[in-house]
mmCIF file of C-alpha atoms in Angstrom:
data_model
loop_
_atom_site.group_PDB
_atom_site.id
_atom_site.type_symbol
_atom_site.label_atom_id
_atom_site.label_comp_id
_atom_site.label_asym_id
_atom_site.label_seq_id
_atom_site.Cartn_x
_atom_site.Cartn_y
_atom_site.Cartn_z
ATOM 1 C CA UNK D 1 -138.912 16.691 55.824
ATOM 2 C CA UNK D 2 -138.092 15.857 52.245
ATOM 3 C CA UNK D 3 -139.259 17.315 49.317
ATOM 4 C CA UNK D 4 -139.128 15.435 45.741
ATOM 5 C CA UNK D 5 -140.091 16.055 42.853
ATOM 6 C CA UNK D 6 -143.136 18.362 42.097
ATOM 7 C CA UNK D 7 -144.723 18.147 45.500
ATOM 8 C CA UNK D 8 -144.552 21.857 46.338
ATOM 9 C CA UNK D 9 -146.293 22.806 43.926
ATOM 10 C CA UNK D 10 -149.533 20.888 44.219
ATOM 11 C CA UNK D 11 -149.293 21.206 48.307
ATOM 12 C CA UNK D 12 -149.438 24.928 48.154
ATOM 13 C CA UNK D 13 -152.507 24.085 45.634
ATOM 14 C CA UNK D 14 -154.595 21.947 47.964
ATOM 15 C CA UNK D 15 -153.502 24.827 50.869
ATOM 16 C CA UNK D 16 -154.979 27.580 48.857
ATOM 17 C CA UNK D 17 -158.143 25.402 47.985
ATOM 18 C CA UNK D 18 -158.500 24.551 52.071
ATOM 19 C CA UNK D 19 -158.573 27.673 53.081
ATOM 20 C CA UNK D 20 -161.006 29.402 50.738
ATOM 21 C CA UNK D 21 -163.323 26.683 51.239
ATOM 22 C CA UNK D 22 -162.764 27.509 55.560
ATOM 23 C CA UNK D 23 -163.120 31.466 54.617
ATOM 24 C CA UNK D 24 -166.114 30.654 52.546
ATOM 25 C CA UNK D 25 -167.586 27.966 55.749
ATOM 26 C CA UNK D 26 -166.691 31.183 57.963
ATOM 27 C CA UNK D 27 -169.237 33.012 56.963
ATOM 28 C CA UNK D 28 -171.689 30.932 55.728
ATOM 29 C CA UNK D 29 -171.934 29.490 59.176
ATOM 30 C CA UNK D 30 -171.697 32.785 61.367
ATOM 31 C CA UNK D 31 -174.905 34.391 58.426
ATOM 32 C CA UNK D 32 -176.617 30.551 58.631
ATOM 33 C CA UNK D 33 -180.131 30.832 56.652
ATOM 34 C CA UNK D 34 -183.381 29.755 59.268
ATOM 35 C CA UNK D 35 -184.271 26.085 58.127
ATOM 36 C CA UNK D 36 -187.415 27.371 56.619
ATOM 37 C CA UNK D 37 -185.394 29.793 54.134
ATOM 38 C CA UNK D 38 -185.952 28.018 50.958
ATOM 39 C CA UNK D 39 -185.907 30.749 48.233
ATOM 40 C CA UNK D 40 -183.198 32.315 45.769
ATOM 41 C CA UNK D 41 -182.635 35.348 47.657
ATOM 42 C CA UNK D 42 -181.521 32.883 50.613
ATOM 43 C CA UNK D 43 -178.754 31.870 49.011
ATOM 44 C CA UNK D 44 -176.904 35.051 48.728
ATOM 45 C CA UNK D 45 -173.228 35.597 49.711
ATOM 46 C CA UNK D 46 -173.089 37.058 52.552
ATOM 47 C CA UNK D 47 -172.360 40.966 52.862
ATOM 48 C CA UNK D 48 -171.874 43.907 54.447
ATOM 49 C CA UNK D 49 -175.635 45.590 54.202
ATOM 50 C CA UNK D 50 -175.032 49.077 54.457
ATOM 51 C CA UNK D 51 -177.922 50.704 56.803
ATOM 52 C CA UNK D 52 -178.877 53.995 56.420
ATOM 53 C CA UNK D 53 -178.042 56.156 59.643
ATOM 54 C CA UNK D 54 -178.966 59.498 57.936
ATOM 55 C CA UNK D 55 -176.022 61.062 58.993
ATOM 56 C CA UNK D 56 -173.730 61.552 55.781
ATOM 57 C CA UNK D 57 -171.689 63.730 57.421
ATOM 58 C CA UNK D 58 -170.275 61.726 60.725
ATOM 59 C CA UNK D 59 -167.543 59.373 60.718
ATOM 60 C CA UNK D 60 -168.248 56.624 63.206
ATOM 61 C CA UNK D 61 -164.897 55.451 64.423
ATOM 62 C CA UNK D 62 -166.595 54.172 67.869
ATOM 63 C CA UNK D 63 -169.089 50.838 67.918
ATOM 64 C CA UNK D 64 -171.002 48.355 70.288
ATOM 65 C CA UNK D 65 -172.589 45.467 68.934
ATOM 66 C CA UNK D 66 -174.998 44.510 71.343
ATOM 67 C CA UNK D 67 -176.957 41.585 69.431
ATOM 68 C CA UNK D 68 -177.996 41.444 65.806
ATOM 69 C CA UNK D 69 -180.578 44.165 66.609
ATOM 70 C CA UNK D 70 -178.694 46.357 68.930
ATOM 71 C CA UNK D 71 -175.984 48.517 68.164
ATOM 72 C CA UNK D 72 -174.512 51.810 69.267
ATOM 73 C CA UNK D 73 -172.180 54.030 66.539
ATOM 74 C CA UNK D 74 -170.188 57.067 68.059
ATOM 75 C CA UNK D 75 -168.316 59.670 66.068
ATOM 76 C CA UNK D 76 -167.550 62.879 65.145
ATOM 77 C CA UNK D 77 -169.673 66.419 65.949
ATOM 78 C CA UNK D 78 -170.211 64.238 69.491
ATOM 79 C CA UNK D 79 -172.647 61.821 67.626
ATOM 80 C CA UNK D 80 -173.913 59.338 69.059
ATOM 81 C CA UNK D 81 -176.762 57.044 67.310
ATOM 82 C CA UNK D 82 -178.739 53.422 69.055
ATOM 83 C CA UNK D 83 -180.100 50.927 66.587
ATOM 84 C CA UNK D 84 -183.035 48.378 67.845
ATOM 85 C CA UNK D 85 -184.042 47.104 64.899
ATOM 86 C CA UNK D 86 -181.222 45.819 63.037
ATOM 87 C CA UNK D 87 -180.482 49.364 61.634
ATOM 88 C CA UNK D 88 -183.374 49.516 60.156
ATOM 89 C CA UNK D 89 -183.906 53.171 62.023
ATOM 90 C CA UNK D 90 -181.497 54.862 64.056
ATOM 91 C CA UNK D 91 -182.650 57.177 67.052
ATOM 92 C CA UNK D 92 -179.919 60.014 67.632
ATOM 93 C CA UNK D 93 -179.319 60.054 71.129
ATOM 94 C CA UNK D 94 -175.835 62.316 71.305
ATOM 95 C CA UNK D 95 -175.431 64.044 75.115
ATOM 96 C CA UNK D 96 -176.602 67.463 75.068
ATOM 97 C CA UNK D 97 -173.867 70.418 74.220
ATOM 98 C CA UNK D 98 -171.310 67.460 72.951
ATOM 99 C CA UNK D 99 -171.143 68.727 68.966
ATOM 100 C CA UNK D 100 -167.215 70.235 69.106
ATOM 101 C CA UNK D 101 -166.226 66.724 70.696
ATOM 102 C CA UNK D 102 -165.089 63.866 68.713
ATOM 103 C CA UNK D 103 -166.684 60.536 70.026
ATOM 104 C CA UNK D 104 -164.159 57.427 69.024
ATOM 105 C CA UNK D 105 -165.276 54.707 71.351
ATOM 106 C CA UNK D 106 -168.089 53.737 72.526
ATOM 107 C CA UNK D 107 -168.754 50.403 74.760
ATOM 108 C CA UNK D 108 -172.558 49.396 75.926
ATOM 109 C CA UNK D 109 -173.823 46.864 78.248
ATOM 110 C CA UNK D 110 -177.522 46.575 76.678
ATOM 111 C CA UNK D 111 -179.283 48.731 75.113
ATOM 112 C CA UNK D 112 -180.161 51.275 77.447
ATOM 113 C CA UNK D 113 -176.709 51.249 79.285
ATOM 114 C CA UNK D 114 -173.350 52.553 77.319
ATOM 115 C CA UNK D 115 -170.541 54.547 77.750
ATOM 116 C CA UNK D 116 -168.646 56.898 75.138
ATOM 117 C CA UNK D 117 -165.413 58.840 75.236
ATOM 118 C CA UNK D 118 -164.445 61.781 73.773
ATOM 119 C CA UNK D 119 -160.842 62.394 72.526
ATOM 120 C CA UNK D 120 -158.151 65.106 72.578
ATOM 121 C CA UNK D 121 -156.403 67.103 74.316
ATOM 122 C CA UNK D 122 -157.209 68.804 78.049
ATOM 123 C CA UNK D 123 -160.718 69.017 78.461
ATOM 124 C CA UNK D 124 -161.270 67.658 74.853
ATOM 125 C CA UNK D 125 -160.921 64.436 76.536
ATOM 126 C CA UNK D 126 -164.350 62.880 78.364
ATOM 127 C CA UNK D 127 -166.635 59.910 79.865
ATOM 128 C CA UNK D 128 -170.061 60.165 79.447
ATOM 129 C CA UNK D 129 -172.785 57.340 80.639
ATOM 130 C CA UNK D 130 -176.041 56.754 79.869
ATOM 131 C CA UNK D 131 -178.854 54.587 81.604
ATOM 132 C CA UNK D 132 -181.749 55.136 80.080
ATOM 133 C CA UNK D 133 -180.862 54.487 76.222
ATOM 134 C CA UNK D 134 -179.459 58.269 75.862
ATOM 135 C CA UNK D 135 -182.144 59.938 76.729
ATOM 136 C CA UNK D 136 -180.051 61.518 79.363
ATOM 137 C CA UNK D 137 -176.061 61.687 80.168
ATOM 138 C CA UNK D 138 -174.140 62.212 82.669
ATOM 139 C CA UNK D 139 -170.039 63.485 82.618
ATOM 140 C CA UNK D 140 -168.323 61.497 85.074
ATOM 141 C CA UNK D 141 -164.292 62.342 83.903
ATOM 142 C CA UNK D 142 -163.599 65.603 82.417
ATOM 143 C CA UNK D 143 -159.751 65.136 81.731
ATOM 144 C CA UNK D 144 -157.713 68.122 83.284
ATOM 145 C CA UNK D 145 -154.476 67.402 82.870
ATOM 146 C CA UNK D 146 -153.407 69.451 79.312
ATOM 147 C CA UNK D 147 -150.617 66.937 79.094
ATOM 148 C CA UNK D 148 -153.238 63.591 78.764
ATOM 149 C CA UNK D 149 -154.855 62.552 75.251
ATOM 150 C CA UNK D 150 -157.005 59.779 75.793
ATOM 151 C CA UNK D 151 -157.746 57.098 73.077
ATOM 152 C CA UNK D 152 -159.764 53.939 74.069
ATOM 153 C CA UNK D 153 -161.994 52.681 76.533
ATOM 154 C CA UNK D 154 -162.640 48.590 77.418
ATOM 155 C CA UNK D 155 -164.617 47.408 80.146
ATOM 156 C CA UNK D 156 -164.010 43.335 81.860
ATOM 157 C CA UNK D 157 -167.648 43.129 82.944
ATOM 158 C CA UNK D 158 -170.757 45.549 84.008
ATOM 159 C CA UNK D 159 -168.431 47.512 86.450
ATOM 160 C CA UNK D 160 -164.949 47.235 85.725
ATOM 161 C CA UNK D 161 -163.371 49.082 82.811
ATOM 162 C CA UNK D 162 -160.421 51.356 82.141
ATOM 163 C CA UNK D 163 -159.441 54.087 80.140
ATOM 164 C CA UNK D 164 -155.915 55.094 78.343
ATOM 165 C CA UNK D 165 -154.276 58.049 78.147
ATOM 166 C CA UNK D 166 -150.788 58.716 75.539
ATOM 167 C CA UNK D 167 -148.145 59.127 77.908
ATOM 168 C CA UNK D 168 -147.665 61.825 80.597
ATOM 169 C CA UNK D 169 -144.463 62.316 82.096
ATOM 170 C CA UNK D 170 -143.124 59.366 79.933
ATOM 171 C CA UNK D 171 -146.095 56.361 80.612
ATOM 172 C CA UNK D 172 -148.983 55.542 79.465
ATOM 173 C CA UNK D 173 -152.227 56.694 81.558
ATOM 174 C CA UNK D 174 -154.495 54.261 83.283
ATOM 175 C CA UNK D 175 -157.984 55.634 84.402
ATOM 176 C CA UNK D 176 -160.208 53.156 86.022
ATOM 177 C CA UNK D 177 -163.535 52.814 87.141
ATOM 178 C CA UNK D 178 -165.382 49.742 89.353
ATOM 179 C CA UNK D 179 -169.103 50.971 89.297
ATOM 180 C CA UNK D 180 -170.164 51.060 85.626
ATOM 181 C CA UNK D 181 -168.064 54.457 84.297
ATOM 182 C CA UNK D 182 -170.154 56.295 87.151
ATOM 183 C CA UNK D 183 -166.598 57.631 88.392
ATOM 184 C CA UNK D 184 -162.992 57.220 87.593
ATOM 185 C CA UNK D 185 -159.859 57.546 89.180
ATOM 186 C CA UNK D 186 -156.078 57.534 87.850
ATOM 187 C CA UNK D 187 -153.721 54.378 88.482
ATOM 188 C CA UNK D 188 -150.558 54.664 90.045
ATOM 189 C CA UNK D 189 -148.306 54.018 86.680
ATOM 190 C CA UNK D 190 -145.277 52.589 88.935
ATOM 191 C CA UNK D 191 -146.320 49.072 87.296
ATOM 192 C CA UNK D 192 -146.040 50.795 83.421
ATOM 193 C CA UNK D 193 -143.015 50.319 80.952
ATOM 194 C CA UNK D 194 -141.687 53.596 80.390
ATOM 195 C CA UNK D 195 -143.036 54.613 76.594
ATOM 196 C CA UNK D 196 -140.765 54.969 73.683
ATOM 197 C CA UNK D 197 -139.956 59.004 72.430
ATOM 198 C CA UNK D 198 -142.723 59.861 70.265
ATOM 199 C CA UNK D 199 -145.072 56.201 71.377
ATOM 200 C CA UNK D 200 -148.773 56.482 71.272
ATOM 201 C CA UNK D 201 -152.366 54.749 71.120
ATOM 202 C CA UNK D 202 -154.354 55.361 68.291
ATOM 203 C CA UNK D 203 -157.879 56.329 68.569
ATOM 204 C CA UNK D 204 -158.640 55.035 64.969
ATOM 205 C CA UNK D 205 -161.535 52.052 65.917
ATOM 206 C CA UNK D 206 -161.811 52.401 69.941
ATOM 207 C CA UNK D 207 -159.735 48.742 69.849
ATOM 208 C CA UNK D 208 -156.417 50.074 70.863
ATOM 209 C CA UNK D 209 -157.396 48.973 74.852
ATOM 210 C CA UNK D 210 -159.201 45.667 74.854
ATOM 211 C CA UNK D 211 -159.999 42.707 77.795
ATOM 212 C CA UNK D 212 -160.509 38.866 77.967
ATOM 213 C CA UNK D 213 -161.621 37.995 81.124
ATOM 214 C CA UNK D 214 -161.684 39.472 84.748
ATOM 215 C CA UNK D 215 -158.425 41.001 84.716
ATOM 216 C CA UNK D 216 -156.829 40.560 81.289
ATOM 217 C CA UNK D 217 -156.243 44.105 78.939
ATOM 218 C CA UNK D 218 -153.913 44.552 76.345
ATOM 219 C CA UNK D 219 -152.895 47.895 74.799
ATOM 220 C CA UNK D 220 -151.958 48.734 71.451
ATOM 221 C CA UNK D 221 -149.043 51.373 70.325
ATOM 222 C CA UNK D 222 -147.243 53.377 67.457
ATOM 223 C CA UNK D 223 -145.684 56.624 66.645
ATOM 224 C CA UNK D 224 -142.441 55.199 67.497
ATOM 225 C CA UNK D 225 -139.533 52.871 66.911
ATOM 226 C CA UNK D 226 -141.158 49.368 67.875
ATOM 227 C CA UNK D 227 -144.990 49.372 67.093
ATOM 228 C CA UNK D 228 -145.749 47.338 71.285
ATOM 229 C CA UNK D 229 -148.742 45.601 72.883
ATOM 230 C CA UNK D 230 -148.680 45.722 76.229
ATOM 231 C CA UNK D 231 -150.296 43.703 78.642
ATOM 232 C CA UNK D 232 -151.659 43.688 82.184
ATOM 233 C CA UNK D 233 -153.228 40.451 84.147
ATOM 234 C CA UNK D 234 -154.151 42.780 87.090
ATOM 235 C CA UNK D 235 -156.850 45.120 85.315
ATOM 236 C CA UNK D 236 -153.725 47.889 84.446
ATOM 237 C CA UNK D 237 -152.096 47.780 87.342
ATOM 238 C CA UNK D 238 -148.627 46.018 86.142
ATOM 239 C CA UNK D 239 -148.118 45.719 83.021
ATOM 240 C CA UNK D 240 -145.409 44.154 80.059
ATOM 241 C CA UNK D 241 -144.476 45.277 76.834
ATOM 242 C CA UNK D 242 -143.676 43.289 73.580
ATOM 243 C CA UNK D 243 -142.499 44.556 69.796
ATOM 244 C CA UNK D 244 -144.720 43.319 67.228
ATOM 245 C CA UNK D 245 -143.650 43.527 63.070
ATOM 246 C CA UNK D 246 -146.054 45.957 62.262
ATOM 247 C CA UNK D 247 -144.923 48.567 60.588
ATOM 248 C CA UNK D 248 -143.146 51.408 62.749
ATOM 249 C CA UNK D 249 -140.220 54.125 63.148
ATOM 250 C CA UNK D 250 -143.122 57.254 61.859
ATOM 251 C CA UNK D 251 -145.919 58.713 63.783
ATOM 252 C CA UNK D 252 -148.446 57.082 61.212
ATOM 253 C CA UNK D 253 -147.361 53.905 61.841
ATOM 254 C CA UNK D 254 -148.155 51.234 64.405
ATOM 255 C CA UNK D 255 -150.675 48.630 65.856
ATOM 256 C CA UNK D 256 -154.155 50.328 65.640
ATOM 257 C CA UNK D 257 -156.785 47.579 66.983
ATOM 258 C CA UNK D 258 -156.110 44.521 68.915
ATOM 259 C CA UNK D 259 -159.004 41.221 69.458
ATOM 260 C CA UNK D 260 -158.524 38.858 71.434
ATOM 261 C CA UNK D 261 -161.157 35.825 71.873
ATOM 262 C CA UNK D 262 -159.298 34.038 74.981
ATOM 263 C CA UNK D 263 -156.163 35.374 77.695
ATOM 264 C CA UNK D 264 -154.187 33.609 75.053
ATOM 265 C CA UNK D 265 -155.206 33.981 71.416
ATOM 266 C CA UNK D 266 -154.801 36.972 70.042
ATOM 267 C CA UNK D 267 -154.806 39.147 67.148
ATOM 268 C CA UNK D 268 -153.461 42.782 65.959
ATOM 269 C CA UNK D 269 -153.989 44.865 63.253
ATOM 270 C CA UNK D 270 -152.535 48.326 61.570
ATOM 271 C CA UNK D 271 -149.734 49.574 59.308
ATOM 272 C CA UNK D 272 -149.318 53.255 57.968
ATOM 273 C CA UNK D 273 -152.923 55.145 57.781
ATOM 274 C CA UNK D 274 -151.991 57.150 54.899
ATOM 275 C CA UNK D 275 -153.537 56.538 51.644
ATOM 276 C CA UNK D 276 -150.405 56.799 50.041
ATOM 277 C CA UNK D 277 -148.231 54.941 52.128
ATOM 278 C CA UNK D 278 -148.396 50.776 51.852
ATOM 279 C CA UNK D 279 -148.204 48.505 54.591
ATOM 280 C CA UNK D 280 -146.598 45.321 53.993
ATOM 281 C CA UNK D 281 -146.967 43.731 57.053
ATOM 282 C CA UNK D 282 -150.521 44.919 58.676
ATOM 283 C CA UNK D 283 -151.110 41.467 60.782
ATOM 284 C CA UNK D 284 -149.527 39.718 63.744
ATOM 285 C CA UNK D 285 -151.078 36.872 65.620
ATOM 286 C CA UNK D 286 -150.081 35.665 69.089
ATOM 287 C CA UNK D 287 -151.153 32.402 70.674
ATOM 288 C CA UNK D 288 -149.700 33.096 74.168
ATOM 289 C CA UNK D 289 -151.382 36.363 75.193
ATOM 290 C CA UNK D 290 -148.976 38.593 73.878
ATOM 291 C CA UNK D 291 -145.810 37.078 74.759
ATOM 292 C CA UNK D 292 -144.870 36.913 71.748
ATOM 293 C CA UNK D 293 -146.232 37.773 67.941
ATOM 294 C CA UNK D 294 -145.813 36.066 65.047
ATOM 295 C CA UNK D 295 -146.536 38.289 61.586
ATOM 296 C CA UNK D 296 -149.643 36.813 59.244
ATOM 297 C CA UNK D 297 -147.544 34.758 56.355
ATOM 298 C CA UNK D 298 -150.317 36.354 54.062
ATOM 299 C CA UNK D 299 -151.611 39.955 55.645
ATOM 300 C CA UNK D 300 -154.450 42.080 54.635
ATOM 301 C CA UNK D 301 -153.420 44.373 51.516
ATOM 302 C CA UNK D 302 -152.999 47.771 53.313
ATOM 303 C CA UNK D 303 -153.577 49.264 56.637
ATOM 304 C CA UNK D 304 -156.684 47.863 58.635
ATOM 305 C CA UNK D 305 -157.786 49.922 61.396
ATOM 306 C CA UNK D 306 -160.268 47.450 63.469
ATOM 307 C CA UNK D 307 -160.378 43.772 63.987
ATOM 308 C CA UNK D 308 -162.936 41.154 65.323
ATOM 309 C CA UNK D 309 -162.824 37.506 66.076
ATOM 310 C CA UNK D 310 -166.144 35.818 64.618
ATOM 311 C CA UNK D 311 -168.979 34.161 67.291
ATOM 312 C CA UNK D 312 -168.137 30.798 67.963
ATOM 313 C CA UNK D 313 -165.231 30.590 65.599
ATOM 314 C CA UNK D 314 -161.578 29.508 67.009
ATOM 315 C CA UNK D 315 -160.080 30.258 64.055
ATOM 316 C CA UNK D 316 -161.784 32.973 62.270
ATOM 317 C CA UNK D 317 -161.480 36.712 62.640
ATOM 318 C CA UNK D 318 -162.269 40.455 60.287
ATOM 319 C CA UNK D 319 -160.621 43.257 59.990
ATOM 320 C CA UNK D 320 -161.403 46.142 58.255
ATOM 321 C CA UNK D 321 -160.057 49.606 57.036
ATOM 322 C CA UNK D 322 -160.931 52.433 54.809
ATOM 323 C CA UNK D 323 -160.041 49.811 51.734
ATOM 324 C CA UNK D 324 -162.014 46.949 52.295
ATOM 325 C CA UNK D 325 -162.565 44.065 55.108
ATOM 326 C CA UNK D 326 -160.409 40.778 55.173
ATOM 327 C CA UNK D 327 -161.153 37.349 56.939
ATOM 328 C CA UNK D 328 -159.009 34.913 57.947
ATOM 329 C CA UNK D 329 -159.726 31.299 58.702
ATOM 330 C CA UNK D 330 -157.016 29.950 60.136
ATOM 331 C CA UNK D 331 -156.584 32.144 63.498
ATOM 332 C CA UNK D 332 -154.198 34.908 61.543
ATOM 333 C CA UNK D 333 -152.083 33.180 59.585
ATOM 334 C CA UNK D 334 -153.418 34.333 56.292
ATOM 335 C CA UNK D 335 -155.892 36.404 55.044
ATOM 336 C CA UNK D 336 -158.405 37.469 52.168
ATOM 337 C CA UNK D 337 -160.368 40.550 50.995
ATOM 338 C CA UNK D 338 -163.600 39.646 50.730
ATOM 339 C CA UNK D 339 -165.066 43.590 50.311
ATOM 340 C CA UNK D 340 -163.737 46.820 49.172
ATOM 341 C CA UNK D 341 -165.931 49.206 50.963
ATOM 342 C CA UNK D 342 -164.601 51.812 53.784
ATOM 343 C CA UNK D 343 -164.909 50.700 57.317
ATOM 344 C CA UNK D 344 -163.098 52.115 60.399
ATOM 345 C CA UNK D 345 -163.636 49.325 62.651
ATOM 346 C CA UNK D 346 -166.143 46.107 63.264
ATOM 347 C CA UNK D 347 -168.270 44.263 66.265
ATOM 348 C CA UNK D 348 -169.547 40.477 66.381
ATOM 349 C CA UNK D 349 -171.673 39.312 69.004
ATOM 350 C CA UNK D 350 -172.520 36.019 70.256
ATOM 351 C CA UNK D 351 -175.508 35.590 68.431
ATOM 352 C CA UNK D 352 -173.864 35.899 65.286
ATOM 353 C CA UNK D 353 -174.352 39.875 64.483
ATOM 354 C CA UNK D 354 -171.392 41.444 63.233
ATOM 355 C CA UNK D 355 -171.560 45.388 62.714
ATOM 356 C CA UNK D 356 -168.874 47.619 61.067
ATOM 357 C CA UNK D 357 -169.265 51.275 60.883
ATOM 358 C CA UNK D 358 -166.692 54.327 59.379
ATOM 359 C CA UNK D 359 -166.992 57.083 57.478
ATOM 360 C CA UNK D 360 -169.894 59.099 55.460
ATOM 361 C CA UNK D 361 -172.076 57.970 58.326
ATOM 362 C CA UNK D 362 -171.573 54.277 57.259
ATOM 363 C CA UNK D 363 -172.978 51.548 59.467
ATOM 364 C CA UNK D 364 -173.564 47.810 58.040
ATOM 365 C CA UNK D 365 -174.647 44.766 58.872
ATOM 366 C CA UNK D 366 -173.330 41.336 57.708
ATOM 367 C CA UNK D 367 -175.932 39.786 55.798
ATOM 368 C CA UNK D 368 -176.573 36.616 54.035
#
C-alpha cells in the first residue's frame, strides 16, 4: 500500500482514538448500570472495589470467580476464604492443620464445591476438596515423590481436571483426576516434550495450566532458554510445545498465566517478576491455539502475573500484576493501564463479575 504525504500521522491518530473509545466500551459494557440507575454515583468509572477480607497478612495468589457474588481466594498460611455476598463478608473456611502450606490455586464448581492445591516440594505439595462450602476437607493427593513441585490445577468440566508438576526425570508431570479431585492418578509422560535444563511452571496466579473445552489444556513455562506453552487436545495425554517472545534465558523469567476464551484464541502473560528487572515484552497472543504466538505490538508496562478474557467479549481481556491491571480491546494486540494497584491474578464470570485478588489480603471487585 502507498503512503503519501502526511497520512501516517493522522492514521495512527484515529487508531489511538478507536481503541480507547473500545477499552473504555469494554468495561462500561461488562459493569452495565440496571436501567433504573439514574443517579450521579451511577455514572462512575468503573473500578477495582477493594473488599475487605480481614486478612492483612495472606497473599492470595489462588482465585475462583463463581458469579458476581461468589468467590473463593486461596493463599498463603493454607488460607482459604468463600465470599457469598459480593465480598461484602468473607467466611474463613481453610482445611484443618493446613497453616505451614502455601495455597496458590484454587478452582470451584459452586459455591459449596472447590478444590485447592498446595505447593512445594515432597509432601509440601497437596489436593484438598471440599463439598459442603469448607466446612469439611478431605486430602485426596499427598505428593510423595521429593523430586515433584506442583504449580497449577485446571479442571474441563465437574469431573475432569489435571494437575502439573515441574519436571521429574526431565518432563513435566501430569496428575489427573475423572471424579471431581476425589482421587488422582499420574499420566504416563511418553506423550510430553522433554523440558528444557532449568524449565518450569510458575505458581504465581494458579493460570499456568488452563482448559477450553472437553479436552483442550495448555501449559505455561520459564526458567529457561525459550519461555513455551504447551498444548494437549487429549486432556494431557500428548502434548506440543511452542516458544513464545516473552522474556526468557533466567529462572525469573517466563510465561506466568495463560487465558484462553475458545481452542483457538488465546492469550499469555509474564516477563521477569522482579521489581527491579523490566519486561519489555510481557504479552503474546495466538489465534490458532498455540501454534503459534504473535507478541502484543503495545504490551502491558512490566511483568503481569494473571490474565482473563472479559464475559461476552471476543476481543477484550485483563491482566494484572503487582503494578497495576491492563485491558486490551482488540484480542492482545495492544494494551492500557487502567489501575496501579497490586494484584496477583484475576477471574470473570459469565455474568459479568470479574474478581482479582494478591497480596496484603487484597480481594476486589470490578465496580461501576
Amino acid at each position: 500500500m502507498r503512503r503519501l504525504g502526511n497520512t501516517r500521522r493522522p492514521g495512527r491518530t484515529r487508531r489511538r482514538a478507536t481503541a480507547a473509545a473500545a477499552c473504555a466500551a469494554a468495561l462500561a459494557a461488562l459493569t452495565a448500570v440496571p436501567a433504573q440507575a439514574h443517579g450521579p454515583e451511577d455514572r462512575a468509572a468503573p473500578h477495582w472495589e477493594l473488599k475487605d477480607t480481614g486478612t492483612p497478612d495472606v497473599r492470595f495468589r489462588g482465585l475462583a470467580a463463581v458469579s458476581r457474588n461468589t468467590a473463593w481466594a486461596a493463599g498463603s498460611g493454607g488460607t482459604v476464604l468463600r465470599t457469598a455476598d459480593g465480598g461484602a463478608t468473607w467466611r474463613n473456611v481453610s482445611p484443618p492443620g493446613a497453616a505451614e502450606l502455601q495455597f496458590r490455586d484454587v478452582e470451584a464448581f459452586d459455591g459449596r464445591r472447590a478444590v485447592v492445591l498446595a505447593i512445594g516440594e515432597g509432601e509440601a505439595s497437596r489436593v484438598y476438596r471440599t463439598d459442603d462450602g469448607g466446612a469439611t476437607w478431605t486430602e485426596p493427593f499427598r505428593n510423595t515423590d521429593p523430586k515433584a513441585f506442583y504449580d497449577c490445577l485446571a479442571f474441563f468440566d465437574r469431573r475432569h481436571g489435571l494437575a502439573m508438576s515441574d519436571p521429574v526425570d526431565g518432563k513435566f508431570r501430569i496428575l489427573s483426576t475423572g471424579d471431581g479431585g476425589r482421587s488422582w492418578k499420574v499420566l504416563p509422560n511418553a506423550g510430553m516434550p522433554a523440558a528444557q535444563e532449568g524449565e518450569a511452571g510458575f505458581a504465581a496466579s494458579g493460570q499456568c495450566l488452563v482448559t477450553s473445552g472437553p479436552k483442550d489444556v495448555w501449559l505455561a513455562t520459564g526458567g529457561a532458554a525459550r519461555a513455551r506453552v504447551l498444548h494437549s487436545a487429549d486432556r494431557g495425554r500428548t502434548w506440543t510445545a511452542t516458544d513464545t517472545a516473552l522474556p526468557a534465558g533466567d529462572p525469573a523469567r517466563g510465561v506466568f498465566a495463560l487465558a484462553f476464551r475458545d481452542r483457538a484464541h488465546g492469550l499469555a502473560v509474564g516477563g521477569d517478576f522482579r521489581p527491579d528487572q523490566p519486561s519489555p515484552q510481557s504479552a503474546a497472543r495466538t489465534p490458532d491455539g498455540g501454534r503459534t504466538w504473535r507478541p502484543a505490538t503495545t504490551p502491558p508496562p512490566a511483568y503481569r502475573s494473571g490474565v482473563a478474557w472479559l464475559p461476552h467479549s471476543r476481543t477484550a481481556a485483563l491482566a494484572v500484576g503487582p503494578t497495576g491491571t491492563d485491558l486490551t480491546a482488540d484480542g492482545g494486540r495492544t494494551w492500557r493501564t487502567v489501575d496501579t494497584g497490586s494484584y496477583d491474578t484475576v477471574d470473570c464470570t459469565p455474568d459479568r463479575g470479574c474478581w482479582a485478588a494478591g497480596e496484603k489480603g487484597r480481594v476486589a471487585r470490578l465496580e461501576h
